[in-house]
């Protein structure tokens, strides 16, 4: 096995010192000379016609520099997928949810801006509103968008193999439902941005975003500007989880205000506005039927899902496809059908969140695997091993697993949790359960149709020699991508990590589709590796000329030049280097020629040494409609075992322990991989146990703060044992693939299966609040009493 | 959400605070830790032109051990209550309540006086204060008065305090020998939680005969105010402490002593059921302490 010097270690993250000391700059830390503050007017009604907007009083207020509405902003439609642009920056004619944007103000202070917003007079004619999928699809229901009759935003119908026949040939057929609740990403940093418009007509937007590239394109399109005149950059970002993976109306309004006032304008969402804007995980309602043979062989999977979409599409088209496409695996399954429906209603739009579209489907399906195992008297872990896909397998919907350490993951959690000793032997009120899952390492295509590279990277060596500068437009949002790419560059170049400096998150640095779909490690990683190798080759070429040694006989490792066989006499090069650095204190005296000397010589011979790298996926499988959603160059996979205690009198669940194994191909940074595994588990536990966005009957969010929207606290987090499995992905840089989203897949079903093991109850609706579990236990007791 | 503008006063004595309050009449609000008030001001649930801080007044933030009772100043923080040796030794149910409120950061600011004056039915320290039979010590330009805590709460956010009065602290009688008390809060997650139901029980037993000499049970989030459970208490008095008596009392508390409602945190039915469970469990734990 190849040995590495930089990757595969637990290197300290390059952003840690700044974050630990408070020096790291986020949007809200930035103040510019002459900066104005912006504020939004948002609809108080869930559904209403706008009869008139009067901004006179707002404009009169001293300190107000601009007030804009749809009249000034225009009516350019935008959204996430060009297949479904259904939003305008400001409401035209009508508002569709509480929070729909109507106007924006820029003023000399936030106080004044908010005051001005309150002086904008809007006359509404309230319209009947719908808040649930069930109500929205009824005959005669209020309609949100004229173009989409019946409030049906999107539907998907797919069948692979022959499901009816598969079910007919099954000995056991199980049908269950699963309902979840709308989530919020609950990232720490609320969305914020600053727009500047300079004297040469260039608009610069600094934003808390996951996707500078897509924001750049949307800003250019909506403002009618040349893409080349729009620059989007991100400072440090306090997470996104998918919600920040598209341009938001505040960013667009901010750009318009800056362009109009010719002054920098800053805007922020409050936490309440974060909830009002939404765009996090949909509420899903699945009905799944799974058929299996008596020996445990899975035969067929029939899947229907209704997605509660909210007022606009956002990522919804991708979501409704992902919900279907990421289910059958990681199991061998020849027959699978899917009918998905995404429905509009008068709530904030839902979008993408960690484990996009696939989390609740898996929570339903993985419980059924346990039910099947129970019926045939098989260990649920063995049932999964029996059906598990192997490296090289392709699912019935054309997802090809070039590397797949699923079996290794299952064995790892079996041993790590002591499964064989515990399963079936837990004391009353305690239970153990497991589940598996997989996820994409980036989408095969950008969101818009294009032949673009998905990532480009520039590596430049400093002219003095010794330091590599890496420029990437990718988005560090807290996940550790800057460190990962610095490590990849260092490894590929053969120099220590401290000799790499990296700048990222700026559209001026190139193209990078950003942090979503767990794509950056694989895709940006490839581009980084290619750029670094390019630079490395240039340095070695110069050395080859100077020393008369073939390039292939030389290597760069740990900052030194290594020669195959005898080390040639490089004293002339060293003398040349030292001559230029008289009086310097750090002149080389090592036995080996240093990279510093070599790169300086390379500059003296060739000028600045710059290498570029790029990546786009090879042509991926699937010719059917929707095949592009789910196909990926690689798939990460994972298995988890959860151990729980259920208080049978109160319904309270304590998660005692989770054992998690994830195949990330190759860990670039071992600590970061484990961090993603633990973070995924934390988010999965929150969704399983207590997170839900709650609305009143007027469509207003009731729990729009982190006191009442209950994410996991340190007290709720169990001990987690993380086991990293490395399968060496052929399509990944140094064999690496995703970990950020796949690791959430098994969490919820593993908990649900453990709860069943502990309490004998299956719960088909999330979250597992004490009350819901209490009622399930009561029903179970009544049922068992009646049958006794 | 910006904090609206108001004038901020920091009197250094109770007398000055009383004068200020009188001067601005109902236009002024007292601030102790601010963990409720500042949120209400930001959310515009409360508006005021004058905020009078009580934090610089000497003695309001102290805990004092007297011969027969413990004095806890109104401005004592949850964190200070939790780490005080006398609270840890003799008033452990109050420590539990203080430990369960909010987060570390909140507990470093939030005060017991604020928690009581906020008068939330779900308040974390209120059941414990009720079962320790605390008295609220109140001062006004007209003099001092003590209000038994069970008479203090008048409704959600409403108290017996008059407009010109300041709550200065609490007096908790030292529990007699062979006493025990326990507090349990139940929510959706394990911390930083607003209780769905909370409960505390206090017992004194005759160590020889094992019968109950005194008992107090308090319930939160199951009525417009935190309440005592008089019928369950009456059923226990004089009886032999033990599971049978506790089960019977729990059933009475569940069926007769509470009047919960449905809200987005939980249903009335679940709350009622949990009153039974928590009453039984707090009694049993209090009993374990009493006979230890």
XYZ file of N, CA, C and O in Angstrom, chain B residues 13 42 54 140:
16
model
N -29.136 51.200 46.166
C -29.854 50.779 47.371
C -31.314 50.508 47.040
O -31.840 51.013 46.041
N -36.971 42.703 23.236
C -36.612 42.529 21.824
C -37.813 42.075 21.001
O -38.030 42.519 19.883
N -31.447 45.855 39.378
C -31.324 45.582 40.810
C -29.948 45.004 41.148
O -29.665 44.660 42.289
N -41.740 47.578 50.133
C -42.356 48.697 49.408
C -42.147 49.949 50.250
O -41.673 49.860 51.394
